[in-house]
Protein backbone atom coordinates (compact mmCIF):
# COMPACT_ATOMS: atom_id res chain seq x y z
CA MET A 1 -42.26 -22.79 3.10
CA ALA A 2 -45.06 -21.83 0.70
CA LYS A 3 -43.50 -23.78 -2.15
CA GLN A 4 -43.05 -26.81 0.09
CA VAL A 5 -46.73 -26.73 1.10
CA VAL A 6 -47.85 -26.40 -2.52
CA LYS A 7 -45.69 -29.35 -3.49
CA GLU A 8 -46.50 -31.67 -0.60
CA ARG A 9 -50.10 -30.72 0.26
CA THR A 10 -51.24 -30.06 -3.32
CA VAL A 11 -52.91 -26.78 -2.33
CA SER A 12 -53.24 -23.80 -4.62
CA VAL A 13 -50.60 -21.14 -4.86
CA ARG A 14 -53.11 -18.44 -3.88
CA PHE A 15 -54.08 -20.33 -0.70
CA ALA A 16 -50.42 -20.94 0.27
CA CYS A 17 -49.49 -17.28 -0.27
CA ALA A 18 -52.47 -16.11 1.77
CA THR A 19 -51.59 -18.52 4.57
CA PHE A 20 -47.95 -17.32 4.81
CA SER A 21 -48.82 -13.65 4.12
CA ILE A 22 -46.67 -13.29 1.00
CA SER A 23 -47.54 -12.00 -2.45
CA GLU A 24 -47.78 -14.26 -5.48
CA THR A 25 -45.13 -12.09 -7.15
CA CYS A 26 -42.71 -12.93 -4.34
CA TYR A 27 -43.66 -16.61 -4.63
CA ARG A 28 -42.89 -16.75 -8.35
CA TYR A 29 -39.74 -14.60 -8.21
CA GLN A 30 -36.58 -16.26 -9.51
CA SER A 31 -33.22 -14.67 -8.76
CA LYS A 32 -31.18 -13.58 -11.75
CA LEU A 33 -27.46 -14.14 -11.53
CA SER A 34 -25.62 -11.07 -12.74
CA THR A 35 -22.67 -11.54 -15.06
CA GLU A 36 -20.98 -8.82 -13.04
CA ASN A 37 -20.65 -11.25 -10.14
CA GLU A 38 -18.41 -13.41 -12.29
CA ARG A 39 -16.37 -10.36 -13.22
CA ILE A 40 -16.00 -9.35 -9.58
CA ALA A 41 -14.95 -12.89 -8.67
CA ASP A 42 -12.40 -12.93 -11.50
CA TRP A 43 -10.89 -9.65 -10.29
CA LEU A 44 -10.71 -10.84 -6.68
CA ILE A 45 -9.05 -14.12 -7.64
CA ARG A 46 -6.43 -12.34 -9.73
CA LEU A 47 -5.75 -9.73 -7.07
CA THR A 48 -5.32 -12.23 -4.25
CA HIS A 49 -3.19 -14.49 -6.44
CA ASN A 50 -0.72 -11.71 -7.33
CA GLN A 51 -0.92 -9.92 -3.96
CA ARG A 52 -1.05 -12.74 -1.44
CA ASN A 53 -0.98 -10.46 1.61
CA TRP A 54 -3.86 -8.23 0.47
CA GLY A 55 -7.04 -8.55 2.47
CA PHE A 56 -10.52 -7.43 1.49
CA GLY A 57 -9.84 -3.78 2.32
CA LEU A 58 -6.94 -3.30 -0.09
CA CYS A 59 -8.70 -5.33 -2.81
CA PHE A 60 -11.83 -3.17 -2.52
CA PHE A 61 -9.87 0.11 -2.45
CA TYR A 62 -7.95 -1.01 -5.55
CA LEU A 63 -11.14 -1.82 -7.45
CA ARG A 64 -12.93 1.36 -6.33
CA ASN A 65 -10.21 4.03 -6.20
CA VAL A 66 -7.67 2.80 -8.77
CA LYS A 67 -9.80 0.96 -11.35
CA GLY A 68 -12.92 3.08 -10.90
CA PHE A 69 -15.51 0.31 -10.42
CA LYS A 70 -18.64 1.43 -8.53
CA TRP A 71 -19.52 -1.93 -7.01
CA ASN A 72 -21.00 -1.80 -3.52
CA HIS A 73 -18.62 -2.97 -0.81
CA LYS A 74 -21.23 -5.35 0.62
CA ARG A 75 -21.62 -7.04 -2.73
CA VAL A 76 -17.87 -7.38 -3.23
CA TYR A 77 -17.41 -8.66 0.32
CA ARG A 78 -20.16 -11.28 -0.14
CA ILE A 79 -18.39 -12.66 -3.21
CA TYR A 80 -15.06 -12.40 -1.39
CA ARG A 81 -16.43 -14.56 1.41
CA GLU A 82 -18.01 -17.07 -0.97
CA LEU A 83 -14.63 -17.56 -2.65
CA GLU A 84 -13.09 -18.17 0.81
CA LEU A 85 -10.33 -15.63 0.21
CA ASN A 86 -10.21 -14.41 3.81
CA LEU A 87 -6.73 -14.04 5.27
CA ARG A 88 -6.03 -15.95 8.46
CA ILE A 89 -5.42 -13.45 11.24
CA LYS A 90 -3.00 -14.86 13.77
CA PRO A 91 -3.96 -13.69 17.27
CA ARG A 92 -1.18 -12.11 19.22
CA LYS A 93 -0.69 -11.25 22.84
CA ARG A 94 -1.30 -7.60 23.60
CA LEU A 95 1.14 -5.98 25.97
CA VAL A 96 -0.31 -3.49 28.41
CA ARG A 97 1.58 -0.23 28.04
CA GLU A 98 1.07 3.47 28.26
CA LYS A 99 -0.59 5.14 25.31
CA PRO A 100 2.19 6.41 23.03
CA GLU A 101 2.26 10.01 21.92
CA PRO A 102 0.77 10.27 18.40
CA LEU A 103 3.04 11.20 15.53
CA LYS A 104 2.64 14.66 14.10
CA VAL A 105 0.87 14.51 10.73
CA PRO A 106 2.64 16.69 8.12
CA THR A 107 0.41 19.16 6.28
CA SER A 108 2.55 19.84 3.21
CA ILE A 109 5.06 18.25 0.86
CA ASN A 110 8.67 17.99 2.08
CA GLU A 111 7.72 19.01 5.60
CA CYS A 112 9.15 15.78 6.99
CA TRP A 113 10.85 12.74 5.48
CA SER A 114 11.64 9.45 7.17
CA MET A 115 14.50 7.07 6.40
CA ASP A 116 15.49 3.64 7.64
CA PHE A 117 17.45 0.50 6.73
CA MET A 118 16.26 -3.04 6.05
CA HIS A 119 18.20 -6.30 5.72
CA ASP A 120 17.74 -9.49 3.69
CA GLN A 121 19.76 -12.25 2.01
CA LEU A 122 20.48 -13.34 -1.56
CA SER A 123 20.05 -16.92 -2.73
CA ASN A 124 23.70 -17.63 -1.82
CA GLY A 125 23.14 -16.48 1.77
CA ARG A 126 25.01 -13.18 1.48
CA SER A 127 23.33 -10.32 3.34
CA TYR A 128 22.43 -7.01 1.72
CA ARG A 129 20.80 -3.79 2.87
CA LEU A 130 17.99 -1.57 1.64
CA PHE A 131 17.89 2.15 2.37
CA ASN A 132 14.31 3.48 2.27
CA ILE A 133 13.17 7.10 2.12
CA ILE A 134 9.53 8.27 2.25
CA ASP A 135 7.67 11.56 2.49
CA ASP A 136 5.48 11.42 5.58
CA PHE A 137 2.89 13.77 4.03
CA ASN A 138 1.49 11.29 1.48
CA ARG A 139 3.49 8.16 2.46
CA GLU A 140 5.19 8.29 -0.93
CA GLY A 141 8.25 6.11 -1.41
CA LEU A 142 10.98 8.45 -2.67
CA HIS A 143 13.79 5.95 -3.16
CA ILE A 144 15.04 2.45 -2.35
CA GLU A 145 18.82 2.05 -2.48
CA VAL A 146 20.18 -1.52 -2.44
CA ASP A 147 23.76 -2.66 -1.83
CA PHE A 148 25.92 -4.85 0.37
CA SER A 149 27.25 -1.83 2.26
CA LEU A 150 25.58 1.56 2.68
CA PRO A 151 27.82 3.84 4.77
CA SER A 152 27.04 7.46 5.57
CA GLU A 153 28.64 8.62 2.29
CA ARG A 154 26.10 6.56 0.31
CA VAL A 155 23.27 7.85 2.49
CA ILE A 156 24.29 11.45 1.73
CA ARG A 157 24.66 10.75 -1.99
CA THR A 158 21.23 9.11 -2.14
CA LEU A 159 19.60 11.99 -0.28
CA GLU A 160 21.18 14.51 -2.63
CA GLN A 161 19.90 12.58 -5.66
CA VAL A 162 16.36 12.66 -4.28
CA ILE A 163 16.61 16.36 -3.38
CA GLU A 164 17.57 17.18 -6.98
CA TRP A 165 14.08 16.29 -8.27
CA ARG A 166 11.96 16.42 -5.12
CA GLY A 167 13.23 19.48 -3.31
CA LYS A 168 14.73 19.88 0.12
CA PRO A 169 12.88 18.66 3.24
CA LYS A 170 12.64 20.73 6.39
CA MET A 171 13.25 17.71 8.62
CA ILE A 172 14.29 14.06 8.30
CA ARG A 173 13.26 11.58 10.99
CA CYS A 174 15.59 8.61 11.62
CA ASP A 175 16.84 6.27 14.32
CA ASN A 176 20.23 6.30 16.05
CA GLY A 177 22.13 4.05 13.65
CA PRO A 178 25.83 4.81 13.11
CA GLU A 179 25.12 6.11 9.60
CA TYR A 180 22.68 8.70 10.96
CA ILE A 181 24.71 10.00 13.89
CA SER A 182 28.03 10.25 12.08
CA GLU A 183 29.79 13.59 11.82
CA LYS A 184 29.57 13.54 8.01
CA ILE A 185 25.80 13.42 7.79
CA THR A 186 25.42 15.83 10.72
CA ASN A 187 27.59 18.41 8.94
CA TRP A 188 25.80 17.79 5.65
CA ALA A 189 22.40 18.42 7.27
CA ALA A 190 23.68 21.61 8.91
CA ARG A 191 25.01 22.96 5.58
CA ASN A 192 21.68 22.30 3.91
CA ASN A 193 19.53 23.66 6.79
CA ILE A 194 17.87 20.27 7.30
CA ARG A 195 17.00 19.21 10.83
CA LEU A 196 17.76 15.59 11.73
CA GLU A 197 15.12 14.31 14.17
CA HIS A 198 16.55 11.27 15.96
CA ILE A 199 14.04 9.09 17.78
CA GLN A 200 14.66 7.84 21.30
CA PRO A 201 16.70 4.61 21.46
CA GLY A 202 14.53 1.50 21.65
CA LYS A 203 11.33 3.28 20.54
CA PRO A 204 10.76 2.49 16.85
CA GLN A 205 7.12 3.57 17.20
CA GLN A 206 8.39 7.15 17.11
CA ASN A 207 9.33 6.47 13.49
CA ALA A 208 6.09 4.65 12.73
CA TYR A 209 5.58 5.92 9.17
CA ILE A 210 8.76 4.34 7.82
CA GLU A 211 8.33 1.24 10.00
CA ARG A 212 4.89 0.65 8.47
CA TYR A 213 6.37 1.23 5.00
CA ASN A 214 9.13 -1.30 5.74
CA ARG A 215 6.48 -3.88 6.60
CA THR A 216 4.80 -3.27 3.26
CA VAL A 217 8.12 -3.67 1.42
CA ARG A 218 8.86 -6.91 3.22
CA TYR A 219 5.45 -8.57 2.86
CA ASP A 220 4.64 -7.28 -0.64
CA TRP A 221 7.75 -8.59 -2.37
CA LEU A 222 10.95 -8.92 -0.32
CA THR A 223 9.97 -12.19 1.40
CA GLN A 224 8.14 -13.57 -1.63
CA TYR A 225 11.09 -13.69 -4.03
CA LEU A 226 14.63 -15.04 -3.86
CA PHE A 227 17.16 -12.91 -5.73
CA ASP A 228 20.55 -13.99 -7.09
CA ASN A 229 22.32 -10.63 -7.17
CA ILE A 230 22.05 -6.99 -6.14
CA GLY A 231 21.09 -5.90 -9.65
CA GLU A 232 17.94 -8.03 -9.57
CA VAL A 233 16.92 -6.61 -6.19
CA GLN A 234 17.49 -2.99 -7.28
CA ASP A 235 15.58 -3.48 -10.54
CA TYR A 236 12.58 -5.06 -8.83
CA ALA A 237 12.62 -2.46 -6.04
CA THR A 238 12.56 0.39 -8.59
CA ARG A 239 9.65 -1.10 -10.54
CA TRP A 240 7.73 -1.99 -7.37
CA LEU A 241 8.17 1.59 -6.12
CA TRP A 242 6.34 2.87 -9.20
CA PHE A 243 3.47 0.46 -8.51
CA TYR A 244 3.37 1.43 -4.82
CA ASN A 245 3.20 5.16 -5.57
CA ASN A 246 0.77 5.03 -8.48
CA ASP A 247 -1.48 1.97 -8.18
CA ARG A 248 -1.38 0.52 -4.67
CA PRO A 249 -4.12 1.87 -2.35
CA ASN A 250 -2.86 3.18 0.97
CA THR A 251 -5.33 2.88 3.83
CA ALA A 252 -3.50 5.52 5.88
CA ILE A 253 -4.43 8.26 3.37
CA GLY A 254 -8.00 7.22 2.60
CA GLY A 255 -7.48 4.21 0.36
CA ILE A 256 -5.89 6.11 -2.54
CA PRO A 257 -2.36 5.76 -3.96
CA PRO A 258 0.27 8.29 -2.74
CA ALA A 259 0.50 9.83 -6.23
CA ARG A 260 -3.15 10.84 -6.15
CA LYS A 261 -2.79 12.66 -2.85
CA LEU A 262 0.36 14.37 -4.12
CA ILE A 263 -1.41 15.60 -7.26
CA SER A 264 -4.31 16.95 -5.21
CA ALA A 265 -1.87 18.84 -3.00
CA VAL A 266 -0.18 20.64 -5.90
CA ASN A 267 -1.99 23.57 -7.51
CA PRO A 268 -3.00 22.51 -11.07
CA LEU A 269 -2.84 26.13 -12.27
CA GLN A 270 0.78 26.36 -11.21
CA LEU A 271 1.52 23.11 -13.05
CA ARG A 272 0.03 24.45 -16.30
CA ALA A 273 2.03 27.63 -15.90
CA GLY A 274 5.25 25.63 -15.74
CA SER A 275 5.91 26.24 -12.05
CA SER A 276 8.71 24.49 -10.20
CA ASP A 277 6.01 22.33 -8.57
CA GLU A 278 6.37 20.03 -11.59
CA GLN A 279 9.47 18.62 -9.95
CA PHE A 280 7.23 16.87 -7.40
CA LEU A 281 5.28 15.00 -10.10
CA GLY A 282 8.02 14.25 -12.60
CA PRO A 283 9.05 10.79 -11.35
CA ILE A 284 5.42 9.80 -10.72
CA LEU A 285 3.94 10.90 -14.02
CA GLY A 286 6.92 9.76 -16.03
CA THR A 287 6.90 6.89 -18.49
CA GLY A 288 8.96 4.48 -16.43
CA SER A 289 8.41 0.74 -16.66
CA GLN A 290 5.35 -0.32 -14.70
CA LEU A 291 5.51 -3.41 -12.55
CA GLU A 292 2.76 -5.76 -13.71
CA LEU A 293 1.73 -7.02 -10.28
CA VAL A 294 -1.96 -6.91 -11.16
CA PRO A 295 -2.58 -7.92 -14.81
CA GLU A 296 -5.15 -5.96 -16.76
CA MET A 297 -8.49 -7.61 -17.36
CA VAL A 298 -9.62 -8.21 -20.94
């Protein structure tokens, strides 16, 4: 207003500032565009291009907790809005139901695992299955097994392979699929002193940790790519699992990757002493091929 009066009424700057009760310093101030804003915008564009289902929260957690930038969330969100990167949130009808009993939160590694199956199709229309295993403590993906058929024998073999490097869980939560209630896997669990916790039929919310993980698998890559054979799916799943555990922020554990929570849970002194706790970190800290979902900035 003061500048408009000075321009149109040809009054002095001092008179205009006194009239509108502002200082002459404020009148003459010119905003300085920071080059960091361009850098933030470049990061946000790259993140949302490579991770199309990431909203502002995951983008900010990735920049703050994974890349170590100290930008204020209000500043990042302002640029995020200016770039019009907001995801469209489809409203859905809320069903009135009783409040479900909350899941027990594990307090240590290998206290409880969860496992579940997923289904998808190759480019030729043939269906295949994915067998997912996670540790509920830090939401870490332990393994993704892919094949056309995954009977109980394959489930047992996959679990034994994970136990070799991870250790034995006290309990495994699963649904009532035929692979999980078969006599073979029941006897195997009894021999290994592992309790199988079957959820109630028709209540997948009782296995919410793995159900939420399945959603991440599906929306992060499974529905975004069309594969020609099982080998391609298994290769991509293995590389994506490394990215999920080491680089992808997880809002359920404070916006940090599962690997960071796992490292904080293991005693560093025991690791330096060569304790058996190293088995928990081996696959995470190994030199496996990293999935370049988010290219490095130059």
